[in-house]
Amino acid sequence: MTRSPHRCLRPAVLAAVVGGLLLTAAAPALSAAPAEEPPARDRAVLSGGHLDLAARLTDGRLTYEIKDGTVPGTTVWCEPNDVILHFDERHAWEIPELPPGMLPEHLGATGDTVWTDRDVLGDSSLLWPGWNTQEVPPGAIQGPVTATFTEVQGPGGFFLGQWADHPELGVVVGLEVDGTREQPGTVELRADTHAHPLWFFTEEGVYRIRLEMSATLASGERVSDAGTLTAVVGATDPAGVELPDPEGPADPGDSTGGSDASGGSGDAGGSGDAGGSGDSGSSGDPGDPGDPGGSGGQSGAATGGASSTGSGGSAGAPGGSGGTGTGTATGGVSPQGELAATGGGTALPLAWTALVLSAGGVLALRLARRGRWARGAGR
């Protein structure tokens, strides 16, 4: 399908463009028009605040876009290929000493540095990228929106994870997307969902993350859209990083949502059995970045039931090392862990600190996590 023609224009940029057009229209035609050049792209470099990787459905057409809410009270819709996420040095996290199994070995060992998001570090000024299908009416599609990572390029590992319960360790990190694999992974998102995974990068540098969003319309037609998001990690200066070329029209023969690349998401544990997602509520304003839960309406019941196990890995596996499989962003338990629903914030990172400093940390971690969900349910 053809990409939507809109561009990611901030108000100041838009004013400049409009002013330029007016001046051009008023100027006399002094010479023949030069050869037409492609329009300049509006480059968006985001280094902190709330944003979502979003699916939008308009007139039967599905688009994958970035919902930029990094400026409180405003929403800007951007093409993924025009956006750079800058996980600068503030996003660096030195892995503390933790009991075996609490953190997947893919991410590193004690003392290693990884770059992560606000959910892990508990700093509201950091990047907080989430999932969003609130622009997809539930009755307009059959089943979930499928988000398939078709290709990841970068100097190190890129991972998406979830907080997950473990009967012995309490809260652990499970992985559902592994960018080091040929098939990085697929996440299934119910319509009208808003939730946040955990982001991890193991090396500094530039990453290109290609994602395809797909869904089946109520009519039975399969629709899809794809884009490549750029992440600049660590001390690398994003000013010198080029944007990837815009996506061209999708091949109609490939409009299956990329299920081949994901290992067949149709049998990987549909979200229909994932437990009630609850009332998603309205998206609201992005909220004050200082408020960990201020990203809009609460989406999904954080304690929903368990989904069926995806391809590879077992439900609740402490490190998710069995395989990425297909996760579910429904507020229930995915094959590799539990989705971090909006309305959370600093309780989990603080609980990790308590675990490291206290011999009774596992109990403290469990209690802190219960309190987090209780606060989230009341928002």
Tab-separated table of C-alpha atoms in Angstrom:
chain	number	residue	atom	x	y	z
A	1	MET	CA	0.000	0.000	0.000
A	2	THR	CA	1.064	3.613	-0.490
A	3	ARG	CA	2.442	5.565	2.424
A	4	SER	CA	0.273	8.392	3.726
A	5	PRO	CA	1.444	11.719	2.275
A	6	HIS	CA	1.645	13.657	5.558
A	7	ARG	CA	4.902	14.825	7.092
A	8	CYS	CA	6.066	15.327	10.664
A	9	LEU	CA	5.795	19.126	10.926
A	10	ARG	CA	6.094	21.043	14.189
A	11	PRO	CA	4.216	24.372	14.415
A	12	ALA	CA	7.358	26.497	13.847
A	13	VAL	CA	8.368	24.444	10.820
A	14	LEU	CA	4.830	24.533	9.461
A	15	ALA	CA	4.716	28.333	9.770
A	16	ALA	CA	7.986	28.652	7.891
A	17	VAL	CA	6.759	26.376	5.124
A	18	VAL	CA	3.467	28.246	4.769
A	19	GLY	CA	5.279	31.604	4.731
A	20	GLY	CA	7.617	30.357	2.050
A	21	LEU	CA	4.718	29.192	-0.098
A	22	LEU	CA	2.990	32.574	0.185
A	23	LEU	CA	6.138	34.445	-0.818
A	24	THR	CA	6.660	32.097	-3.747
A	25	ALA	CA	3.084	32.598	-4.939
A	26	ALA	CA	3.452	36.393	-4.775
A	27	ALA	CA	6.768	36.558	-6.636
A	28	PRO	CA	6.661	37.256	-10.416
A	29	ALA	CA	7.691	34.480	-12.764
A	30	LEU	CA	11.152	35.675	-13.828
A	31	SER	CA	12.415	32.443	-15.324
A	32	ALA	CA	11.418	28.931	-16.140
A	33	ALA	CA	10.736	26.739	-13.107
A	34	PRO	CA	13.737	24.591	-12.113
A	35	ALA	CA	13.561	20.826	-12.129
A	36	GLU	CA	11.301	19.592	-9.332
A	37	GLU	CA	13.145	18.267	-6.290
A	38	PRO	CA	11.740	15.967	-3.618
A	39	PRO	CA	10.330	17.934	-0.665
A	40	ALA	CA	12.589	18.419	2.330
A	41	ARG	CA	11.889	15.951	5.111
A	42	ASP	CA	11.120	17.143	8.602
A	43	ARG	CA	13.704	15.452	10.780
A	44	ALA	CA	12.543	14.724	14.325
A	45	VAL	CA	15.204	13.878	16.931
A	46	LEU	CA	13.593	12.816	20.209
A	47	SER	CA	15.723	12.420	23.343
A	48	GLY	CA	13.135	12.377	26.122
A	49	GLY	CA	9.447	12.090	26.861
A	50	HIS	CA	6.498	9.979	25.818
A	51	LEU	CA	5.936	8.610	22.328
A	52	ASP	CA	4.258	5.593	20.765
A	53	LEU	CA	4.769	3.263	17.843
A	54	ALA	CA	1.211	3.492	16.582
A	55	ALA	CA	-1.148	1.820	14.144
A	56	ARG	CA	-3.883	4.020	12.650
A	57	LEU	CA	-6.847	2.888	10.584
A	58	THR	CA	-8.471	5.474	8.310
A	59	ASP	CA	-10.963	4.647	5.544
A	60	GLY	CA	-9.841	1.041	5.493
A	61	ARG	CA	-6.158	1.960	5.239
A	62	LEU	CA	-3.705	0.972	7.973
A	63	THR	CA	-0.658	3.147	8.612
A	64	TYR	CA	2.291	2.761	10.964
A	65	GLU	CA	3.225	6.128	12.459
A	66	ILE	CA	5.049	7.621	15.435
A	67	LYS	CA	2.787	9.452	17.887
A	68	ASP	CA	5.098	12.093	19.318
A	69	GLY	CA	3.864	13.395	22.671
A	70	THR	CA	7.254	14.492	23.961
A	71	VAL	CA	5.998	18.073	24.301
A	72	PRO	CA	3.283	18.045	26.992
A	73	GLY	CA	-0.159	18.932	25.672
A	74	THR	CA	0.710	18.371	22.003
A	75	THR	CA	0.591	15.408	19.644
A	76	VAL	CA	2.538	15.255	16.380
A	77	TRP	CA	2.148	12.331	13.980
A	78	CYS	CA	5.369	11.410	12.177
A	79	GLU	CA	6.586	8.977	9.572
A	80	PRO	CA	8.859	6.410	11.300
A	81	ASN	CA	11.561	6.998	8.676
A	82	ASP	CA	11.725	10.678	9.673
A	83	VAL	CA	12.273	9.990	13.390
A	84	ILE	CA	15.479	9.422	15.354
A	85	LEU	CA	15.250	8.222	18.957
A	86	HIS	CA	18.315	9.481	20.821
A	87	PHE	CA	19.071	7.198	23.768
A	88	ASP	CA	21.821	9.491	25.001
A	89	GLU	CA	24.210	8.884	27.903
A	90	ARG	CA	21.461	9.604	30.435
A	91	HIS	CA	19.875	6.309	29.320
A	92	ALA	CA	22.965	4.281	30.289
A	93	TRP	CA	22.438	1.669	33.016
A	94	GLU	CA	25.235	-0.333	34.636
A	95	ILE	CA	23.853	-3.761	35.397
A	96	PRO	CA	23.982	-4.328	39.170
A	97	GLU	CA	24.597	-7.636	40.870
A	98	LEU	CA	21.337	-9.565	40.623
A	99	PRO	CA	20.296	-13.140	41.397
A	100	PRO	CA	20.724	-15.474	38.398
A	101	GLY	CA	17.679	-15.463	36.144
A	102	MET	CA	16.402	-11.976	36.996
A	103	LEU	CA	17.909	-10.449	33.849
A	104	PRO	CA	18.329	-12.329	30.535
A	105	GLU	CA	21.957	-13.181	29.875
A	106	HIS	CA	21.566	-11.677	26.382
A	107	LEU	CA	21.651	-8.220	27.959
A	108	GLY	CA	24.997	-8.637	29.675
A	109	ALA	CA	26.598	-9.437	33.010
A	110	THR	CA	27.131	-7.526	36.240
A	111	GLY	CA	29.049	-4.315	35.531
A	112	ASP	CA	28.128	-4.177	31.831
A	113	THR	CA	26.425	-1.058	30.495
A	114	VAL	CA	23.208	-1.158	28.515
A	115	TRP	CA	21.048	1.719	27.313
A	116	THR	CA	17.417	1.553	28.296
A	117	ASP	CA	14.252	3.614	28.772
A	118	ARG	CA	12.410	5.412	31.525
A	119	ASP	CA	10.596	2.307	32.795
A	120	VAL	CA	13.860	0.708	33.926
A	121	LEU	CA	15.705	3.813	35.152
A	122	GLY	CA	12.737	5.588	36.738
A	123	ASP	CA	13.679	9.009	35.312
A	124	SER	CA	10.667	10.767	33.789
A	125	SER	CA	12.884	12.935	31.557
A	126	LEU	CA	14.041	9.913	29.537
A	127	LEU	CA	12.515	8.376	26.423
A	128	TRP	CA	9.377	6.325	27.022
A	129	PRO	CA	8.400	4.619	23.745
A	130	GLY	CA	5.211	2.564	23.808
A	131	TRP	CA	2.648	0.743	21.672
A	132	ASN	CA	-0.572	2.409	20.557
A	133	THR	CA	-3.572	1.086	18.619
A	134	GLN	CA	-6.083	3.588	19.990
A	135	GLU	CA	-6.694	4.832	16.440
A	136	VAL	CA	-7.960	1.350	15.471
A	137	PRO	CA	-11.637	0.809	16.433
A	138	PRO	CA	-12.128	-2.703	17.884
A	139	GLY	CA	-15.032	-3.521	15.544
A	140	ALA	CA	-13.069	-2.538	12.443
A	141	ILE	CA	-10.661	-5.488	12.488
A	142	GLN	CA	-10.691	-9.220	13.078
A	143	GLY	CA	-8.187	-10.283	15.721
A	144	PRO	CA	-5.142	-8.233	16.733
A	145	VAL	CA	-2.873	-5.745	15.037
A	146	THR	CA	0.363	-7.634	14.391
A	147	ALA	CA	3.648	-5.770	14.854
A	148	THR	CA	6.437	-7.728	13.160
A	149	PHE	CA	10.077	-6.694	13.403
A	150	THR	CA	11.325	-7.678	9.956
A	151	GLU	CA	14.925	-6.437	10.237
A	152	VAL	CA	17.211	-4.863	12.829
A	153	GLN	CA	20.635	-3.443	11.939
A	154	GLY	CA	23.063	-2.098	14.515
A	155	PRO	CA	26.397	-2.508	16.301
A	156	GLY	CA	24.940	-4.581	19.146
A	157	GLY	CA	21.795	-6.157	20.475
A	158	PHE	CA	18.361	-4.545	20.432
A	159	PHE	CA	15.741	-6.105	22.692
A	160	LEU	CA	12.188	-5.427	23.804
A	161	GLY	CA	11.180	-6.975	27.110
A	162	GLN	CA	8.472	-7.082	29.756
A	163	TRP	CA	8.276	-7.329	33.501
A	164	ALA	CA	7.251	-10.896	34.327
A	165	ASP	CA	6.393	-12.843	37.476
A	166	HIS	CA	8.589	-15.743	38.570
A	167	PRO	CA	7.501	-18.066	41.389
A	168	GLU	CA	10.910	-17.966	43.102
A	169	LEU	CA	12.516	-14.678	42.037
A	170	GLY	CA	9.475	-12.405	42.015
A	171	VAL	CA	9.742	-9.856	39.192
A	172	VAL	CA	12.126	-10.652	36.332
A	173	VAL	CA	12.719	-9.271	32.838
A	174	GLY	CA	11.523	-11.456	29.966
A	175	LEU	CA	12.390	-10.788	26.325
A	176	GLU	CA	9.872	-10.896	23.491
A	177	VAL	CA	11.883	-9.229	20.681
A	178	ASP	CA	15.530	-10.115	19.990
A	179	GLY	CA	17.131	-8.045	17.250
A	180	THR	CA	20.137	-10.360	17.015
A	181	ARG	CA	17.952	-13.106	15.514
A	182	GLU	CA	17.116	-13.454	11.835
A	183	GLN	CA	13.457	-13.255	12.843
A	184	PRO	CA	13.518	-10.725	15.712
A	185	GLY	CA	9.953	-11.300	16.883
A	186	THR	CA	6.306	-10.317	16.683
A	187	VAL	CA	3.985	-8.590	19.148
A	188	GLU	CA	0.201	-8.844	18.894
A	189	LEU	CA	-1.736	-5.734	19.902
A	190	ARG	CA	-5.446	-5.627	20.529
A	191	ALA	CA	-7.344	-2.722	19.021
A	192	ASP	CA	-7.580	0.329	21.306
A	193	THR	CA	-4.469	-0.629	23.288
A	194	HIS	CA	-1.829	1.619	24.867
A	195	ALA	CA	1.071	0.003	26.718
A	196	HIS	CA	4.845	0.189	27.165
A	197	PRO	CA	7.548	-2.465	26.724
A	198	LEU	CA	11.115	-2.242	28.053
A	199	TRP	CA	13.794	-1.117	25.558
A	200	PHE	CA	17.420	-2.308	25.708
A	201	PHE	CA	20.504	-1.670	23.547
A	202	THR	CA	23.821	-3.348	24.354
A	203	GLU	CA	26.224	-1.141	22.360
A	204	GLU	CA	26.557	2.508	21.400
A	205	GLY	CA	25.927	3.468	17.797
A	206	VAL	CA	23.189	3.663	15.166
A	207	TYR	CA	20.372	1.118	14.897
A	208	ARG	CA	17.818	0.761	12.091
A	209	ILE	CA	14.652	-0.977	13.274
A	210	ARG	CA	12.170	-1.975	10.564
A	211	LEU	CA	8.649	-2.740	11.762
A	212	GLU	CA	5.579	-3.848	9.845
A	213	MET	CA	2.076	-3.314	11.235
A	214	SER	CA	-0.681	-5.497	9.785
A	215	ALA	CA	-4.298	-6.381	10.504
A	216	THR	CA	-7.309	-8.122	9.014
A	217	LEU	CA	-10.242	-5.821	8.358
A	218	ALA	CA	-13.785	-6.824	9.264
A	219	SER	CA	-14.290	-7.476	5.540
A	220	GLY	CA	-11.508	-10.080	5.606
A	221	GLU	CA	-9.004	-7.930	3.683
A	222	ARG	CA	-5.446	-7.973	5.014
A	223	VAL	CA	-3.818	-4.522	5.247
A	224	SER	CA	-0.319	-3.510	6.291
A	225	ASP	CA	2.226	-0.727	6.450
A	226	ALA	CA	5.927	-0.623	7.349
A	227	GLY	CA	8.631	1.831	8.309
A	228	THR	CA	12.176	2.021	9.621
A	229	LEU	CA	12.832	3.777	12.913
A	230	THR	CA	16.363	4.989	13.708
A	231	ALA	CA	17.816	4.793	17.228
A	232	VAL	CA	21.053	6.596	18.069
A	233	VAL	CA	22.545	5.180	21.268
A	234	GLY	CA	25.134	6.595	23.644
A	235	ALA	CA	27.617	9.330	22.798
A	236	THR	CA	26.984	9.149	19.040
A	237	ASP	CA	25.841	12.527	17.720
A	238	PRO	CA	22.480	12.180	15.906
A	239	ALA	CA	23.230	15.331	13.874
A	240	GLY	CA	25.539	13.328	11.648
A	241	VAL	CA	23.143	10.406	11.158
A	242	GLU	CA	21.241	10.206	7.889
A	243	LEU	CA	17.593	9.253	7.753
A	244	PRO	CA	16.661	6.040	5.948
A	245	ASP	CA	14.934	6.370	2.598
A	246	PRO	CA	11.133	6.659	2.759
A	247	GLU	CA	9.192	3.438	2.363
A	248	GLY	CA	7.731	2.867	-1.086
A	249	PRO	CA	4.372	1.253	-1.876
A	250	ALA	CA	4.030	-2.226	-0.422
A	251	ASP	CA	3.936	-5.179	-2.788
A	252	PRO	CA	0.300	-6.367	-2.820
A	253	GLY	CA	1.601	-9.918	-2.764
A	254	ASP	CA	3.290	-9.223	0.570
A	255	SER	CA	0.294	-7.760	2.394
A	256	THR	CA	-0.004	-10.668	4.817
A	257	GLY	CA	1.502	-8.692	7.647
A	258	GLY	CA	4.870	-10.380	7.417
A	259	SER	CA	3.774	-13.585	9.116
A	260	ASP	CA	6.417	-15.549	7.238
A	261	ALA	CA	9.133	-13.414	8.791
A	262	SER	CA	7.717	-13.888	12.232
A	263	GLY	CA	7.420	-17.633	12.026
A	264	GLY	CA	3.686	-17.621	11.513
A	265	SER	CA	2.040	-15.407	14.024
A	266	GLY	CA	-1.332	-16.965	13.361
A	267	ASP	CA	-0.483	-19.992	15.498
A	268	ALA	CA	1.760	-18.254	17.962
A	269	GLY	CA	-0.720	-17.604	20.690
A	270	GLY	CA	-3.527	-15.265	19.732
A	271	SER	CA	-4.469	-12.517	22.036
A	272	GLY	CA	-8.060	-13.721	22.221
A	273	ASP	CA	-7.225	-15.864	25.262
A	274	ALA	CA	-5.108	-13.276	26.963
A	275	GLY	CA	-7.754	-12.213	29.434
A	276	GLY	CA	-9.881	-9.096	29.436
A	277	SER	CA	-8.063	-5.987	28.477
A	278	GLY	CA	-10.524	-3.757	30.295
A	279	ASP	CA	-11.672	-0.358	29.236
A	280	SER	CA	-8.923	1.353	27.296
A	281	GLY	CA	-10.272	4.821	27.951
A	282	SER	CA	-9.546	7.831	25.834
A	283	SER	CA	-6.007	8.614	24.828
A	284	GLY	CA	-6.060	11.996	26.583
A	285	ASP	CA	-3.221	14.432	26.602
A	286	PRO	CA	0.321	13.108	26.723
A	287	GLY	CA	0.555	14.410	30.268
A	288	ASP	CA	3.281	16.021	32.258
A	289	PRO	CA	6.557	14.088	31.777
A	290	GLY	CA	7.193	14.540	35.477
A	291	ASP	CA	4.208	12.340	36.249
A	292	PRO	CA	5.154	8.713	35.569
A	293	GLY	CA	1.577	7.828	34.799
A	294	GLY	CA	0.622	10.886	32.815
A	295	SER	CA	0.681	9.431	29.329
A	296	GLY	CA	-3.045	9.306	28.805
A	297	GLY	CA	-5.802	6.842	29.619
A	298	GLN	CA	-5.074	3.542	31.282
A	299	SER	CA	-5.203	0.813	28.672
A	300	GLY	CA	-5.728	-2.784	29.583
A	301	ALA	CA	-6.008	-4.571	32.875
A	302	ALA	CA	-2.485	-5.128	34.096
A	303	THR	CA	-3.473	-8.355	35.783
A	304	GLY	CA	-5.244	-9.949	32.838
A	305	GLY	CA	-5.184	-13.688	32.289
A	306	ALA	CA	-2.464	-15.661	30.613
A	307	SER	CA	-2.250	-16.091	26.867
A	308	SER	CA	-1.305	-19.283	25.114
A	309	THR	CA	2.393	-19.820	24.621
A	310	GLY	CA	3.966	-18.485	21.440
A	311	SER	CA	6.452	-20.224	19.213
A	312	GLY	CA	9.518	-20.897	21.315
A	313	GLY	CA	10.044	-20.236	25.020
A	314	SER	CA	7.756	-21.078	27.859
A	315	ALA	CA	5.319	-18.832	29.661
A	316	GLY	CA	6.989	-16.989	32.507
A	317	ALA	CA	10.484	-18.095	31.544
A	318	PRO	CA	12.772	-15.976	33.714
A	319	GLY	CA	15.084	-14.940	30.930
A	320	GLY	CA	12.964	-15.598	27.888
A	321	SER	CA	15.951	-17.429	26.439
A	322	GLY	CA	13.903	-20.134	24.767
A	323	GLY	CA	13.002	-17.826	21.874
A	324	THR	CA	11.186	-14.645	21.137
A	325	GLY	CA	7.924	-16.125	19.889
A	326	THR	CA	4.881	-13.902	19.632
A	327	GLY	CA	4.003	-11.599	22.500
A	328	THR	CA	0.648	-10.065	23.313
A	329	ALA	CA	0.149	-6.434	24.247
A	330	THR	CA	-3.192	-6.919	25.928
A	331	GLY	CA	-2.403	-6.206	29.562
A	332	GLY	CA	-2.233	-9.944	30.227
A	333	VAL	CA	0.785	-12.241	30.400
A	334	SER	CA	2.690	-12.721	27.160
A	335	PRO	CA	4.785	-15.812	26.363
A	336	GLN	CA	7.921	-14.114	27.639
A	337	GLY	CA	6.607	-11.663	30.181
A	338	GLU	CA	4.041	-9.127	31.233
A	339	LEU	CA	3.441	-5.955	29.318
A	340	ALA	CA	4.096	-2.791	31.277
A	341	ALA	CA	0.770	-0.983	31.026
A	342	THR	CA	0.605	2.798	31.175
A	343	GLY	CA	0.065	4.282	34.580
A	344	GLY	CA	3.247	2.755	35.985
A	345	GLY	CA	6.377	4.649	36.748
A	346	THR	CA	9.221	4.534	39.206
A	347	ALA	CA	8.077	1.776	41.562
A	348	LEU	CA	9.758	-1.013	39.645
A	349	PRO	CA	13.183	0.649	39.278
A	350	LEU	CA	13.078	1.528	42.977
A	351	ALA	CA	12.217	-2.071	43.731
A	352	TRP	CA	15.272	-3.238	41.763
A	353	THR	CA	17.409	-0.987	43.962
A	354	ALA	CA	15.786	-2.446	47.068
A	355	LEU	CA	16.571	-5.919	45.808
A	356	VAL	CA	20.261	-5.151	45.398
A	357	LEU	CA	20.612	-3.438	48.777
A	358	SER	CA	18.491	-5.717	50.931
A	359	ALA	CA	18.758	-9.407	51.802
A	360	GLY	CA	14.987	-9.494	51.794
A	361	GLY	CA	14.812	-7.802	48.412
A	362	VAL	CA	12.666	-10.394	46.639
A	363	LEU	CA	9.806	-9.802	49.057
A	364	ALA	CA	10.261	-6.037	48.796
A	365	LEU	CA	10.202	-6.301	45.014
A	366	ARG	CA	6.949	-8.263	45.012
A	367	LEU	CA	5.274	-5.805	47.370
A	368	ALA	CA	6.450	-2.796	45.381
A	369	ARG	CA	5.150	-4.296	42.168
A	370	ARG	CA	1.743	-4.992	43.685
A	371	GLY	CA	1.590	-1.385	44.805
A	372	ARG	CA	2.469	-0.216	41.309
A	373	TRP	CA	-0.423	-2.062	39.707
A	374	ALA	CA	-2.772	-0.860	42.444
A	375	ARG	CA	-1.813	2.730	41.695
A	376	GLY	CA	-2.142	2.144	37.961
A	377	ALA	CA	-5.637	0.675	38.301
A	378	GLY	CA	-6.830	3.768	40.114
A	379	ARG	CA	-5.793	6.213	37.395
